[in-house]
């Protein structure tokens, strides 16, 4: 029983009834006569020994009275000798034990006793090597076991003593113990101290606040940022480095465990103390609001917060917030250690969630998130190591991904599930997702991620709770504020690979709309670059980690994550320079890390089981090049068609940019660090142009320009050589990596500043990513060829595709492997009994591309020649024969003889359907192109007879459908293939004709065939029984062949204006595959500047394109080309060259084209509808700088007459075509003026005169007539209002996120200082003019109900070919196919200061930006013109609701939207139709197209680099261009 204090102390004589204390030696002395220390120690030891042997129930308590009185003598309690005090304390605690429950001491004596114990004995326990350590431990044990410590609670004014007990005990356990024998603090010391303090807390009515503070402080010992020691001596070095302390703290400190036990042992008392403690901190922080915040801090606060994030007045100041932050951090640890003590604090913390002050809500939200997650003061565990360069990659079956979970200090732990312990608080916490402050929502999102990651601190979440949190994560990824979206992205990055698959993947993969992964993947196209910069590396890293499971065939992982590379590469279409710079870095650091795999090409030293599901046993060779190639192939195989175009376009940058970088290095050498002996001005000017051009490819052009100038001034020749190593096609992968690393080291060593060196390294690395052959590296070729042969892991098709691209763009890489390719072809050559392998066509194409550049490297042995001849006669598919002929012509020594033999063998016994007849047709088509001089006239006649009479003019399977049937089939049958090759024979024959004088006569029949196929919708025969699926293929082929012919100036001159108009209408074919295929080829030729300027008119006919994807791609492409021309124009300022106004002058051609459109009508509704063309044109081309020129050109049309069909006589009356021009000119002017108003631009009237193309327009000779036409408004009054409404609706549709708060930069009030003349506006004149009616009789204008009349059906329907539109092609075409060169017409469109003409950028090497865009895919013309404005049409300002609970925030969408609504009106269709019929949206199976850059030369014949475009006619065109 615990002792109790006696009221008075009296001396009781020793009773002889019970055994008493036998010790009778004196322990006290008089002043001046002390007892010797040795004697005193001996006596105390004897007394202690006797008392320890006595039992409490068998002794006479009165016998201790004298000893007790002597033991409390100050001479003993304050003795200088430590042994005396230790033995005295031992005797005193035994006295308390034996005399319990009535202690033989007064209150003051007890106070002196506990002073001795607390200040002398307990601190000494921290030294286990002390001579009297056993006595110290005995005293502690007695206090804990007998519970004598409770007497301390009865002592008056005991607060200091109680506080010191807690302080000293915790200090003893917290202080490091260092002794010579290596012994540490005994475990029983910690246990007895814990029991003693627990008893004291339980028996004390009210602990002092300082004691509570001491207990509280122990829970912060797990925080690595906390002070490790409190003494003044060690205070300087008390704060430990965060990373080091995290590494050292692997288990909970003893002081922490003691405080934890005390709290759990006395939950009722401690809950009361902690509630008061938390209350006091909150009150103190609230009272601190009276302190004023400095203006400096106030300004910084307002700069970093939105309006909704500003605190109302009266909240705590910075000091108060700091105190609150500490106590909230304490609550996290208290929940981990002793959640029972927080039962009164949680409601207080919950109230903070609804506080007006944002900082309080933010702290409460952070705290609740960590409490629910079981995260303490040490913070969350380290995120999982998702290394995309690791090999083997992470597998779902791996037992552990994060070694940090072994650390008890940082391991999340929640003793009880918070949602069930405090359901109301948990529900209120979940409601913070809709908080009006973005900061709070971002903090909530972070907490949400931690709850998911830790499974609520290990307590577990129900399926329903976890699903709700995942849905909420998807919503935060689409929040309207970028801070919340960034926080959500970081949440995804903190998840383990297993959690991403099993938790986030539960709602669907990246390709499933609405799933969390899909929403996350869309963040790579976010409008805010910080969000993109966070999301894109994380998304790429996830795929890099998952590639092991993907290659192993894990269907779940493939379904969820296979589309990630496509999502990333498709960001290229945003045309944002920041996105494209980020794309390069992510591609080569996450998707295909340069250091992958991190192994060398040597024998494996140990058994490794990779995630791909195979085992590499000891002694097995590891080929890093093959491992890397496999990853490349899996990446390419998972790409969609649009992403593939970007991928291949990026890989083809090296051949385009490489020469410019070589020129740059040469100029740097001539610059010589700024010291030049001669040509200083020329060298600096050229170097300036090159650096300016390169800088335009970076997100920060100024910084890039500064870095490149520093590199030039550095003048390190070794660096020049290292860059050349990286660019060379014959550099293997290992050499490239070594050169790149050495270059980085040299720049760091040479640079004087770390910041400068880092910036320069980043700039050069980004440039090297663009100019180096990393994917198309020579080290990867053997593995690609191996996969193409063996079809290992079903990668043969992808390997063939990649090999085709390599052969087309960089055949130099194949130099070391061409012999192996030829040997493979020789072995796979077809015979009478055996067909060739399907993959041989890719090897043949690679060989042909290589042979065109390096013919001497091709084997000359007879066996190889015979193999090529076999391919030419029996190759399958027929493209194999074409490539075989190219190889023979480029590399054979006796090519003439071989060609003649091939012609004879192809013609001998030719019969449709005969074995190999398609191969013979392909061979003949290539021979008439490459070797026309080697083919005799008789053979030529026989070839033409086969192509025309036996193939084109025959229908072997007549159609049983209507004659107007017109449809698309993804499968091309044999007859269609034969007609395709026959058409190519005809076209290739005139392409190889080099006599300009006789060309019109030779080409007339071919042009008639092509025009008939276009005009008659693929029908060539009078019987009109061609299968519908053939007609669509033949019409598309005819249009593409027309484009190919027009890439040559002599052939383009034969295309009349009316024939051009008919060709342009293929862009409005009712089948999407035809439109897309035609657009794809058109964009390619225009991008490479192979077509004249008039062909830029055709893309604007896609204003009525029903396919959102196609229309979006057209918009992006036009804007990209406009940016390129604008860049060229800006570089021409001050030069003597003609100013580039290509797209501006297109408006005149567009007016002429629409005037001759079959669907043209003068009705008011139709005119308003036709204005969509001009609105689309203005949206993609018009700027404040060029709008005046566009308007001037549109005006000039009214000063001319139509000359498309024939130039009118000077005195001839106006025709219907003239009237159409004037209507459209006025319509264009209205659209331009309204567009100017909506953009708040102020445009000057352009002086001067522009000449229009003479092939389309002829000037009006009569001045009075010209004046009358110019002053007359041909449009009804209703048209202007209709155009205005349509324009506003279109602009709203193109910018769905346009903020009303945003002020226009063109506000007239901001332009008061400008005095300019606005565009002239004419009032509408009477529409019933007599003269006008004479020229163009039409119906009276009727008022429209709405400018954008609703159509009968929103979806186009497939209709008979005769009901498509009213045909304007009933008029016979001119027999003369020769007209004035359109390039001459284009050059006539000039002004005094602005003259138009196409720029021949190949003549200069000043700036690559002036050339055709090097980042455009050869097939699709993808634009990557860096340094230009982004083309996205939408935008959304961050808006916050002022309410506490707000509506569901919506994401800022960044996907481009069509700028006009769908219309089925302007899609052309076969004849015999109503004019307003619409096409259906045909779906086509995407299929990649391909082309080569090879040039094959024959006698005076040079085959252009697009010869391989012919192959595309045999495959489906892509869904979008």
Short mmCIF file of N, CA and C in Angstrom, two decimals, residues 743-875:
data_model
loop_
_atom_site.label_atom_id
_atom_site.label_comp_id
_atom_site.label_asym_id
_atom_site.label_seq_id
_atom_site.Cartn_x
_atom_site.Cartn_y
_atom_site.Cartn_z
N UNK A 743 30.67 15.92 -73.40
CA UNK A 743 30.33 17.30 -73.73
C UNK A 743 29.78 18.01 -72.49
N UNK A 744 28.94 17.35 -71.75
CA UNK A 744 28.38 17.97 -70.53
C UNK A 744 29.48 18.25 -69.52
N UNK A 745 30.39 17.30 -69.35
CA UNK A 745 31.48 17.52 -68.39
C UNK A 745 32.38 18.67 -68.81
N UNK A 746 32.69 18.76 -70.08
CA UNK A 746 33.58 19.82 -70.55
C UNK A 746 32.95 21.19 -70.35
N UNK A 747 31.67 21.30 -70.61
CA UNK A 747 31.02 22.60 -70.45
C UNK A 747 31.02 23.01 -68.98
N UNK A 748 30.78 22.05 -68.09
CA UNK A 748 30.80 22.35 -66.66
C UNK A 748 32.20 22.77 -66.22
N UNK A 749 33.21 22.10 -66.74
CA UNK A 749 34.58 22.42 -66.36
C UNK A 749 35.01 23.79 -66.89
N UNK A 750 34.58 24.12 -68.11
CA UNK A 750 35.03 25.36 -68.73
C UNK A 750 34.26 26.56 -68.17
N UNK A 751 32.96 26.38 -67.92
CA UNK A 751 32.13 27.51 -67.49
C UNK A 751 32.55 27.97 -66.10
N UNK A 752 32.47 29.27 -65.89
CA UNK A 752 32.85 29.86 -64.61
C UNK A 752 31.74 29.80 -63.59
N UNK A 753 30.51 29.66 -64.04
CA UNK A 753 29.35 29.67 -63.15
C UNK A 753 28.56 28.38 -63.32
N UNK A 754 28.09 27.85 -62.20
CA UNK A 754 27.28 26.63 -62.26
C UNK A 754 25.97 26.88 -62.98
N UNK A 755 25.36 28.05 -62.73
CA UNK A 755 24.10 28.37 -63.39
C UNK A 755 24.27 28.45 -64.89
N UNK A 756 25.36 29.08 -65.33
CA UNK A 756 25.63 29.22 -66.77
C UNK A 756 25.85 27.85 -67.39
N UNK A 757 26.65 27.01 -66.71
CA UNK A 757 26.94 25.70 -67.28
C UNK A 757 25.69 24.84 -67.37
N UNK A 758 24.84 24.89 -66.35
CA UNK A 758 23.61 24.09 -66.38
C UNK A 758 22.69 24.53 -67.51
N UNK A 759 22.56 25.82 -67.69
CA UNK A 759 21.70 26.33 -68.76
C UNK A 759 22.26 25.95 -70.12
N UNK A 760 23.57 26.08 -70.30
CA UNK A 760 24.18 25.75 -71.59
C UNK A 760 24.08 24.26 -71.87
N UNK A 761 24.29 23.44 -70.86
CA UNK A 761 24.17 21.99 -71.04
C UNK A 761 22.75 21.63 -71.44
N UNK A 762 21.77 22.24 -70.78
CA UNK A 762 20.38 21.94 -71.12
C UNK A 762 20.05 22.36 -72.55
N UNK A 763 20.54 23.51 -72.96
CA UNK A 763 20.27 23.98 -74.33
C UNK A 763 20.90 23.06 -75.36
N UNK A 764 22.17 22.73 -75.17
CA UNK A 764 22.85 21.87 -76.14
C UNK A 764 22.27 20.46 -76.14
N UNK A 765 21.90 19.97 -74.97
CA UNK A 765 21.30 18.64 -74.92
C UNK A 765 19.98 18.61 -75.69
N UNK A 766 19.17 19.65 -75.50
CA UNK A 766 17.91 19.72 -76.24
C UNK A 766 18.16 19.78 -77.75
N UNK A 767 19.19 20.50 -78.16
CA UNK A 767 19.52 20.58 -79.58
C UNK A 767 20.02 19.23 -80.09
N UNK A 768 20.81 18.54 -79.28
CA UNK A 768 21.34 17.24 -79.71
C UNK A 768 20.23 16.20 -79.80
N UNK A 769 19.20 16.31 -78.97
CA UNK A 769 18.07 15.41 -79.10
C UNK A 769 17.44 15.51 -80.49
N UNK A 770 17.50 16.68 -81.08
CA UNK A 770 16.85 16.91 -82.37
C UNK A 770 17.74 16.53 -83.55
N UNK A 771 19.05 16.57 -83.39
CA UNK A 771 19.95 16.38 -84.53
C UNK A 771 20.68 15.05 -84.49
N UNK A 772 20.46 14.24 -83.47
CA UNK A 772 21.19 12.97 -83.34
C UNK A 772 20.29 11.81 -83.75
N UNK A 773 20.91 10.81 -84.28
CA UNK A 773 20.19 9.58 -84.65
C UNK A 773 20.20 8.66 -83.44
N UNK A 774 19.23 8.87 -82.57
CA UNK A 774 19.16 8.08 -81.34
C UNK A 774 18.33 6.83 -81.55
N UNK A 775 17.14 7.00 -82.09
CA UNK A 775 16.29 5.83 -82.37
C UNK A 775 16.77 5.11 -83.62
N UNK A 776 17.06 5.88 -84.68
CA UNK A 776 17.54 5.28 -85.93
C UNK A 776 19.04 5.05 -85.87
N UNK A 777 19.54 4.59 -84.76
CA UNK A 777 20.97 4.39 -84.60
C UNK A 777 21.41 3.08 -85.26
N UNK A 778 22.62 3.08 -85.76
CA UNK A 778 23.13 1.89 -86.44
C UNK A 778 23.20 0.69 -85.51
N UNK A 779 23.32 0.93 -84.18
CA UNK A 779 23.40 -0.19 -83.24
C UNK A 779 22.08 -0.95 -83.15
N UNK A 780 20.98 -0.31 -83.54
CA UNK A 780 19.68 -0.95 -83.42
C UNK A 780 19.29 -1.75 -84.67
N UNK A 781 19.97 -1.52 -85.77
CA UNK A 781 19.57 -2.15 -87.03
C UNK A 781 19.62 -3.67 -86.96
N UNK A 782 20.70 -4.30 -86.45
CA UNK A 782 20.71 -5.77 -86.40
C UNK A 782 19.52 -6.34 -85.62
N UNK A 783 19.19 -5.71 -84.49
CA UNK A 783 18.07 -6.23 -83.69
C UNK A 783 16.75 -6.03 -84.42
N UNK A 784 16.59 -4.89 -85.11
CA UNK A 784 15.36 -4.66 -85.87
C UNK A 784 15.20 -5.71 -86.96
N UNK A 785 16.30 -6.01 -87.65
CA UNK A 785 16.25 -7.01 -88.70
C UNK A 785 15.96 -8.39 -88.13
N UNK A 786 16.50 -8.66 -86.96
CA UNK A 786 16.24 -9.96 -86.34
C UNK A 786 14.77 -10.11 -85.97
N UNK A 787 14.20 -9.06 -85.38
CA UNK A 787 12.78 -9.12 -85.03
C UNK A 787 11.91 -9.23 -86.28
N UNK A 788 12.33 -8.60 -87.37
CA UNK A 788 11.53 -8.68 -88.60
C UNK A 788 11.55 -10.08 -89.18
N UNK A 789 12.61 -10.82 -88.92
CA UNK A 789 12.71 -12.20 -89.45
C UNK A 789 12.03 -13.21 -88.55
N UNK A 790 12.24 -13.08 -87.24
CA UNK A 790 11.79 -14.11 -86.31
C UNK A 790 10.38 -13.87 -85.78
N UNK A 791 9.89 -12.63 -85.85
CA UNK A 791 8.59 -12.27 -85.30
C UNK A 791 8.52 -12.58 -83.81
N UNK A 792 9.64 -12.42 -83.14
CA UNK A 792 9.68 -12.63 -81.69
C UNK A 792 8.78 -11.61 -81.01
N UNK A 793 7.94 -12.09 -80.09
CA UNK A 793 6.98 -11.26 -79.36
C UNK A 793 6.04 -10.50 -80.29
N UNK A 794 5.82 -11.05 -81.47
CA UNK A 794 4.90 -10.47 -82.47
C UNK A 794 5.30 -9.05 -82.86
N UNK A 795 6.59 -8.83 -82.99
CA UNK A 795 7.09 -7.50 -83.33
C UNK A 795 7.57 -7.39 -84.77
N UNK A 796 7.30 -8.39 -85.59
CA UNK A 796 7.82 -8.38 -86.96
C UNK A 796 7.22 -7.23 -87.76
N UNK A 797 5.90 -7.05 -87.67
CA UNK A 797 5.26 -5.98 -88.46
C UNK A 797 5.80 -4.61 -88.07
N UNK A 798 5.97 -4.40 -86.77
CA UNK A 798 6.52 -3.12 -86.31
C UNK A 798 7.96 -2.96 -86.76
N UNK A 799 8.72 -4.03 -86.71
CA UNK A 799 10.12 -3.95 -87.15
C UNK A 799 10.20 -3.62 -88.63
N UNK A 800 9.33 -4.22 -89.44
CA UNK A 800 9.30 -3.90 -90.87
C UNK A 800 8.94 -2.43 -91.09
N UNK A 801 7.97 -1.97 -90.34
CA UNK A 801 7.56 -0.56 -90.48
C UNK A 801 8.69 0.38 -90.12
N UNK A 802 9.37 0.08 -89.03
CA UNK A 802 10.49 0.93 -88.61
C UNK A 802 11.62 0.88 -89.62
N UNK A 803 11.84 -0.30 -90.18
CA UNK A 803 12.89 -0.44 -91.19
C UNK A 803 12.55 0.37 -92.44
N UNK A 804 11.28 0.42 -92.80
CA UNK A 804 10.88 1.24 -93.94
C UNK A 804 11.17 2.72 -93.69
N UNK A 805 10.84 3.17 -92.50
CA UNK A 805 11.09 4.58 -92.19
C UNK A 805 12.57 4.91 -92.17
N UNK A 806 13.37 4.00 -91.66
CA UNK A 806 14.81 4.24 -91.64
C UNK A 806 15.35 4.31 -93.05
N UNK A 807 14.90 3.40 -93.90
CA UNK A 807 15.39 3.40 -95.27
C UNK A 807 14.95 4.64 -96.02
N UNK A 808 13.80 5.19 -95.66
CA UNK A 808 13.30 6.37 -96.36
C UNK A 808 14.01 7.63 -95.93
N UNK A 809 14.31 7.76 -94.65
CA UNK A 809 14.82 9.01 -94.12
C UNK A 809 16.33 9.01 -93.93
N UNK A 810 16.87 7.93 -93.44
CA UNK A 810 18.32 7.88 -93.17
C UNK A 810 18.91 6.57 -93.67
N UNK A 811 18.95 6.38 -94.96
CA UNK A 811 19.51 5.12 -95.47
C UNK A 811 20.99 4.97 -95.14
N UNK A 812 21.68 6.06 -94.77
CA UNK A 812 23.09 5.97 -94.42
C UNK A 812 23.34 5.03 -93.25
N UNK A 813 22.33 4.91 -92.39
CA UNK A 813 22.47 4.05 -91.23
C UNK A 813 22.59 2.59 -91.63
N UNK A 814 22.04 2.26 -92.78
CA UNK A 814 22.05 0.86 -93.23
C UNK A 814 23.36 0.45 -93.86
N UNK A 815 24.30 1.35 -93.95
CA UNK A 815 25.53 1.08 -94.70
C UNK A 815 26.25 -0.17 -94.20
N UNK A 816 26.31 -0.32 -92.89
CA UNK A 816 27.03 -1.47 -92.33
C UNK A 816 26.23 -2.76 -92.40
N UNK A 817 24.95 -2.67 -92.77
CA UNK A 817 24.10 -3.85 -92.75
C UNK A 817 23.49 -4.17 -94.10
N UNK A 818 23.86 -3.43 -95.12
CA UNK A 818 23.23 -3.64 -96.42
C UNK A 818 23.58 -5.01 -97.00
N UNK A 819 24.77 -5.50 -96.72
CA UNK A 819 25.14 -6.82 -97.23
C UNK A 819 24.25 -7.90 -96.64
N UNK A 820 23.94 -7.75 -95.35
CA UNK A 820 23.06 -8.73 -94.72
C UNK A 820 21.65 -8.65 -95.30
N UNK A 821 21.20 -7.43 -95.57
CA UNK A 821 19.87 -7.26 -96.16
C UNK A 821 19.83 -7.90 -97.55
N UNK A 822 20.86 -7.67 -98.32
CA UNK A 822 20.91 -8.25 -99.67
C UNK A 822 20.96 -9.77 -99.62
N UNK A 823 21.70 -10.29 -98.67
CA UNK A 823 21.78 -11.75 -98.54
C UNK A 823 20.41 -12.32 -98.16
N UNK A 824 19.70 -11.65 -97.30
CA UNK A 824 18.35 -12.09 -96.92
C UNK A 824 17.42 -12.06 -98.13
N UNK A 825 17.48 -11.01 -98.92
CA UNK A 825 16.65 -10.90 -100.12
C UNK A 825 16.99 -12.00 -101.11
N UNK A 826 18.25 -12.28 -101.22
CA UNK A 826 18.67 -13.32 -102.15
C UNK A 826 18.09 -14.67 -101.74
N UNK A 827 18.04 -14.93 -100.43
CA UNK A 827 17.51 -16.20 -99.96
C UNK A 827 15.98 -16.26 -100.05
N UNK A 828 15.32 -15.09 -99.99
CA UNK A 828 13.85 -15.06 -99.98
C UNK A 828 13.26 -14.81 -101.36
N UNK A 829 14.06 -14.79 -102.41
CA UNK A 829 13.56 -14.49 -103.75
C UNK A 829 12.50 -15.51 -104.16
N UNK A 830 11.43 -15.04 -104.78
CA UNK A 830 10.34 -15.96 -105.18
C UNK A 830 10.75 -16.80 -106.39
N UNK A 831 10.15 -17.95 -106.47
CA UNK A 831 10.35 -18.83 -107.62
C UNK A 831 8.97 -19.28 -108.10
N UNK A 832 8.99 -20.18 -109.10
CA UNK A 832 7.72 -20.69 -109.63
C UNK A 832 6.96 -21.47 -108.56
N UNK A 833 7.71 -22.13 -107.69
CA UNK A 833 7.09 -22.98 -106.68
C UNK A 833 6.94 -22.29 -105.32
N UNK A 834 7.68 -21.23 -105.11
CA UNK A 834 7.71 -20.62 -103.78
C UNK A 834 7.51 -19.11 -103.89
N UNK A 835 6.62 -18.58 -103.05
CA UNK A 835 6.42 -17.13 -103.01
C UNK A 835 7.37 -16.52 -101.99
N UNK A 836 7.63 -15.26 -102.18
CA UNK A 836 8.53 -14.59 -101.24
C UNK A 836 7.82 -14.29 -99.93
N UNK A 837 8.63 -14.05 -98.91
CA UNK A 837 8.08 -13.71 -97.60
C UNK A 837 7.42 -12.33 -97.67
N UNK A 838 6.36 -12.14 -96.85
CA UNK A 838 5.63 -10.86 -96.87
C UNK A 838 6.50 -9.70 -96.44
N UNK A 839 7.49 -9.96 -95.57
CA UNK A 839 8.34 -8.88 -95.10
C UNK A 839 9.44 -8.50 -96.07
N UNK A 840 9.55 -9.21 -97.17
CA UNK A 840 10.63 -8.90 -98.12
C UNK A 840 10.46 -7.52 -98.74
N UNK A 841 9.22 -7.04 -98.85
CA UNK A 841 9.00 -5.74 -99.47
C UNK A 841 9.65 -4.63 -98.67
N UNK A 842 9.70 -4.77 -97.35
CA UNK A 842 10.35 -3.75 -96.53
C UNK A 842 11.87 -3.79 -96.72
N UNK A 843 12.41 -4.99 -96.80
CA UNK A 843 13.84 -5.09 -97.06
C UNK A 843 14.19 -4.55 -98.45
N UNK A 844 13.29 -4.81 -99.41
CA UNK A 844 13.53 -4.28 -100.75
C UNK A 844 13.49 -2.75 -100.76
N UNK A 845 12.56 -2.19 -100.04
CA UNK A 845 12.48 -0.73 -99.99
C UNK A 845 13.72 -0.15 -99.33
N UNK A 846 14.17 -0.77 -98.26
CA UNK A 846 15.39 -0.30 -97.61
C UNK A 846 16.58 -0.40 -98.55
N UNK A 847 16.64 -1.50 -99.26
CA UNK A 847 17.75 -1.69 -100.20
C UNK A 847 17.67 -0.67 -101.34
N UNK A 848 16.45 -0.39 -101.83
CA UNK A 848 16.31 0.58 -102.92
C UNK A 848 16.69 1.98 -102.46
N UNK A 849 16.29 2.35 -101.26
CA UNK A 849 16.64 3.66 -100.75
C UNK A 849 18.15 3.80 -100.59
N UNK A 850 18.75 2.74 -100.09
CA UNK A 850 20.20 2.79 -99.92
C UNK A 850 20.91 2.80 -101.27
N UNK A 851 20.41 2.03 -102.21
CA UNK A 851 21.06 1.95 -103.52
C UNK A 851 21.01 3.27 -104.26
N UNK A 852 19.97 4.08 -104.02
CA UNK A 852 19.88 5.36 -104.71
C UNK A 852 20.98 6.31 -104.28
N UNK A 853 21.52 6.12 -103.07
CA UNK A 853 22.58 7.00 -102.58
C UNK A 853 23.95 6.34 -102.64
N UNK A 854 23.99 5.07 -102.44
CA UNK A 854 25.27 4.37 -102.41
C UNK A 854 25.20 3.15 -103.33
N UNK A 855 25.11 3.34 -104.61
CA UNK A 855 24.95 2.20 -105.53
C UNK A 855 26.14 1.25 -105.53
N UNK A 856 27.31 1.76 -105.24
CA UNK A 856 28.50 0.90 -105.27
C UNK A 856 28.55 -0.09 -104.12
N UNK A 857 27.75 0.15 -103.09
CA UNK A 857 27.74 -0.76 -101.94
C UNK A 857 26.85 -1.97 -102.17
N UNK A 858 26.06 -1.94 -103.24
CA UNK A 858 25.14 -3.05 -103.54
C UNK A 858 25.92 -4.17 -104.23
N UNK A 859 25.69 -5.43 -103.83
CA UNK A 859 26.41 -6.55 -104.47
C UNK A 859 26.14 -6.60 -105.97
N UNK A 860 27.15 -7.02 -106.73
CA UNK A 860 27.05 -7.10 -108.19
C UNK A 860 27.07 -8.54 -108.69
N UNK A 861 26.98 -9.50 -107.79
CA UNK A 861 27.08 -10.89 -108.22
C UNK A 861 25.80 -11.30 -108.95
N UNK A 862 25.89 -12.27 -109.86
CA UNK A 862 24.73 -12.69 -110.68
C UNK A 862 23.58 -13.22 -109.85
N UNK A 863 23.87 -13.87 -108.73
CA UNK A 863 22.79 -14.44 -107.93
C UNK A 863 21.88 -13.33 -107.39
N UNK A 864 22.49 -12.24 -106.97
CA UNK A 864 21.68 -11.15 -106.46
C UNK A 864 20.86 -10.50 -107.58
N UNK A 865 21.47 -10.33 -108.74
CA UNK A 865 20.72 -9.77 -109.87
C UNK A 865 19.56 -10.66 -110.25
N UNK A 866 19.78 -11.96 -110.22
CA UNK A 866 18.72 -12.89 -110.55
C UNK A 866 17.60 -12.83 -109.51
N UNK A 867 17.99 -12.65 -108.25
CA UNK A 867 16.98 -12.52 -107.20
C UNK A 867 16.12 -11.28 -107.42
N UNK A 868 16.75 -10.16 -107.83
CA UNK A 868 15.99 -8.94 -108.08
C UNK A 868 15.07 -9.12 -109.28
N UNK A 869 15.54 -9.85 -110.28
CA UNK A 869 14.69 -10.12 -111.45
C UNK A 869 13.49 -10.97 -111.07
N UNK A 870 13.71 -11.93 -110.18
CA UNK A 870 12.59 -12.76 -109.71
C UNK A 870 11.57 -11.92 -108.96
N UNK A 871 12.04 -11.01 -108.14
CA UNK A 871 11.11 -10.12 -107.44
C UNK A 871 10.34 -9.25 -108.42
N UNK A 872 11.02 -8.80 -109.46
CA UNK A 872 10.36 -7.93 -110.44
C UNK A 872 9.28 -8.66 -111.21
N UNK A 873 9.40 -9.96 -111.39
CA UNK A 873 8.44 -10.72 -112.17
C UNK A 873 7.41 -11.43 -111.30
N UNK A 874 7.78 -11.79 -110.09
CA UNK A 874 6.88 -12.59 -109.27
C UNK A 874 6.69 -12.03 -107.86
N UNK A 875 7.25 -10.89 -107.56
CA UNK A 875 7.18 -10.36 -106.21
C UNK A 875 5.77 -10.13 -105.73
#
